[in-house]
Amino acid sequence: MPNFICNFAANLYYILTMQKKRVALRKLLEAVEKEILRKPDRKTLDRLSLLAGFQNWESFQEALHGETSADENYK
């Protein structure tokens, strides 16, 4: 086979392979974006509130947006 046909075939294979990788990467990024934008469930919010020093999500929200002091959680 002439050399230019081998080079053409190699380049075509490379382009197709890169296209498949690009599509796979795009799908992966879309899945990650979707998961990041998903609202956390109640159990996750309660656990995050515990890390911040609150009893649950409601007490954290009250302290954040209301008049409640965070010191009430340490009584």
Coordinates of N, CA and C in Angstrom, one line a residue:
M1 N 0.8 -1.2 0.0 CA 0.0 0.0 0.0 C 0.9 1.2 0.0
P2 N 0.5 2.2 -0.8 CA 1.3 3.5 -0.8 C 1.2 4.1 0.6
N3 N 2.3 4.9 0.9 CA 2.5 5.5 2.2 C 1.4 6.5 2.5
F4 N 0.9 7.3 1.5 CA -0.1 8.3 1.8 C -1.5 7.7 2.2
I5 N -1.8 6.4 1.7 CA -3.0 5.7 2.1 C -2.9 5.3 3.5
C6 N -1.7 4.8 3.9 CA -1.5 4.4 5.3 C -1.6 5.6 6.2
N7 N -1.0 6.8 5.8 CA -1.1 8.0 6.6 C -2.6 8.5 6.7
F8 N -3.3 8.4 5.6 CA -4.7 8.8 5.6 C -5.5 7.9 6.6
A9 N -5.3 6.6 6.5 CA -6.0 5.7 7.4 C -5.7 5.9 8.8
A10 N -4.4 6.2 9.1 CA -4.0 6.5 10.5 C -4.6 7.8 11.0
N11 N -4.6 8.8 10.1 CA -5.3 10.1 10.5 C -6.8 9.9 10.7
L12 N -7.4 9.2 9.9 CA -8.9 9.0 10.0 C -9.2 8.2 11.3
Y13 N -8.4 7.2 11.6 CA -8.6 6.4 12.8 C -8.4 7.4 14.0
Y14 N -7.4 8.2 14.0 CA -7.1 9.1 15.1 C -8.3 10.1 15.3
I15 N -8.8 10.6 14.2 CA -9.9 11.6 14.3 C -11.1 10.9 14.8
L16 N -11.4 9.7 14.4 CA -12.6 9.0 14.9 C -12.5 8.7 16.4
T17 N -11.3 8.3 16.8 CA -11.0 8.0 18.2 C -11.2 9.2 19.0
M18 N -10.6 10.3 18.6 CA -10.7 11.6 19.3 C -12.2 12.0 19.4
Q19 N -12.9 11.8 18.4 CA -14.4 12.2 18.4 C -15.1 11.4 19.4
K20 N -14.9 10.1 19.5 CA -15.5 9.2 20.5 C -15.1 9.7 21.9
K21 N -13.9 10.0 22.1 CA -13.4 10.5 23.4 C -14.1 11.8 23.8
R22 N -14.3 12.7 22.8 CA -14.9 14.0 23.0 C -16.4 13.8 23.4
V23 N -17.0 12.9 22.7 CA -18.5 12.6 23.0 C -18.6 12.0 24.4
A24 N -17.7 11.1 24.8 CA -17.7 10.4 26.1 C -17.4 11.5 27.2
L25 N -16.5 12.3 27.0 CA -16.2 13.4 27.9 C -17.3 14.3 28.1
R26 N -18.0 14.7 27.0 CA -19.1 15.6 27.1 C -20.3 15.0 27.9
K27 N -20.5 13.7 27.7 CA -21.5 13.0 28.5 C -21.2 12.9 29.9
L28 N -19.9 12.7 30.2 CA -19.5 12.6 31.6 C -19.6 14.0 32.3
L29 N -19.2 15.0 31.6 CA -19.4 16.4 32.2 C -20.9 16.8 32.4
E30 N -21.7 16.4 31.5 CA -23.2 16.6 31.6 C -23.7 15.9 32.8
A31 N -23.3 14.7 33.1 CA -23.7 13.9 34.2 C -23.2 14.5 35.5
V32 N -22.0 15.0 35.5 CA -21.4 15.6 36.7 C -22.2 16.9 37.0
E33 N -22.4 17.7 36.0 CA -23.1 19.0 36.1 C -24.5 18.7 36.7
K34 N -25.2 17.7 36.2 CA -26.5 17.4 36.6 C -26.5 17.0 38.1
E35 N -25.5 16.3 38.5 CA -25.4 15.8 39.9 C -25.1 17.0 40.8
I36 N -24.2 17.9 40.4 CA -23.9 19.1 41.2 C -25.1 20.0 41.4
L37 N -25.9 20.2 40.3 CA -27.0 21.1 40.4 C -28.2 20.5 41.1
R38 N -28.2 19.2 41.4 CA -29.3 18.5 42.1 C -29.4 19.0 43.5
K39 N -30.6 19.3 44.0 CA -30.8 19.7 45.3 C -30.5 18.6 46.3
P40 N -29.7 18.8 47.4 CA -29.4 17.8 48.3 C -30.7 17.3 49.1
D41 N -30.8 16.1 49.5 CA -31.9 15.6 50.2 C -31.9 16.0 51.7
R42 N -32.9 15.8 52.4 CA -33.1 16.3 53.8 C -32.0 15.7 54.7
K43 N -31.7 14.5 54.5 CA -30.7 13.8 55.4 C -29.3 14.5 55.2
T44 N -29.0 14.8 54.0 CA -27.7 15.5 53.7 C -27.7 16.9 54.4
L45 N -28.8 17.6 54.2 CA -28.8 18.9 54.8 C -28.7 18.9 56.4
D46 N -29.4 17.9 57.0 CA -29.3 17.8 58.4 C -27.8 17.5 58.9
R47 N -27.1 16.6 58.1 CA -25.8 16.3 58.4 C -24.8 17.5 58.3
L48 N -25.1 18.3 57.2 CA -24.3 19.5 57.1 C -24.5 20.5 58.2
S49 N -25.8 20.6 58.6 CA -26.1 21.4 59.8 C -25.4 21.0 61.0
L50 N -25.3 19.7 61.3 CA -24.5 19.2 62.4 C -23.1 19.6 62.4
L51 N -22.5 19.6 61.2 CA -21.1 20.0 61.1 C -20.9 21.5 61.4
A52 N -22.0 22.3 61.1 CA -21.9 23.7 61.4 C -22.3 24.0 62.9
G53 N -22.7 23.0 63.6 CA -23.0 23.1 65.0 C -24.4 23.3 65.4
F54 N -25.3 22.9 64.5 CA -26.8 23.1 64.7 C -27.4 21.7 64.8
Q55 N -28.6 21.6 65.4 CA -29.2 20.3 65.7 C -29.8 19.8 64.4
N56 N -30.3 20.6 63.5 CA -30.9 20.1 62.3 C -31.0 21.3 61.3
W57 N -31.5 21.0 60.1 CA -31.6 22.0 59.0 C -32.4 23.2 59.4
E58 N -33.6 22.9 60.1 CA -34.5 24.0 60.5 C -33.8 25.0 61.4
S59 N -33.1 24.5 62.4 CA -32.4 25.4 63.4 C -31.3 26.2 62.7
F60 N -30.6 25.6 61.7 CA -29.6 26.3 60.9 C -30.3 27.4 60.1
Q61 N -31.4 27.1 59.5 CA -32.1 28.2 58.7 C -32.6 29.3 59.6
E62 N -33.1 28.9 60.8 CA -33.6 30.0 61.7 C -32.5 30.9 62.1
A63 N -31.4 30.3 62.4 CA -30.2 31.1 62.9 C -29.7 32.0 61.7
L64 N -29.8 31.4 60.5 CA -29.2 32.1 59.4 C -30.2 33.3 58.9
H65 N -31.5 33.0 59.0 CA -32.4 34.0 58.4 C -33.3 34.7 59.5
G66 N -33.2 34.2 60.7 CA -34.1 34.8 61.7 C -33.4 35.5 62.8
E67 N -34.1 35.6 63.9 CA -33.5 36.3 65.1 C -32.8 35.3 66.1
T68 N -32.9 34.0 65.8 CA -32.4 33.0 66.7 C -30.8 33.1 66.8
S69 N -30.3 32.9 68.0 CA -28.9 33.0 68.2 C -28.3 31.6 68.0
A70 N -27.1 31.4 67.5 CA -26.5 30.1 67.4 C -26.1 29.6 68.8
D71 N -26.0 30.4 69.8 CA -25.7 29.9 71.1 C -26.7 29.0 71.7
E72 N -27.9 29.1 71.2 CA -29.0 28.2 71.7 C -28.8 26.8 71.4
N73 N -27.9 26.5 70.4 CA -27.7 25.1 70.1 C -26.7 24.4 71.0
Y74 N -26.0 25.2 71.8 CA -25.0 24.7 72.7 C -25.4 24.6 74.2
K75 N -26.7 24.8 74.4 CA -27.3 24.7 75.8 C -27.3 23.2 76.3

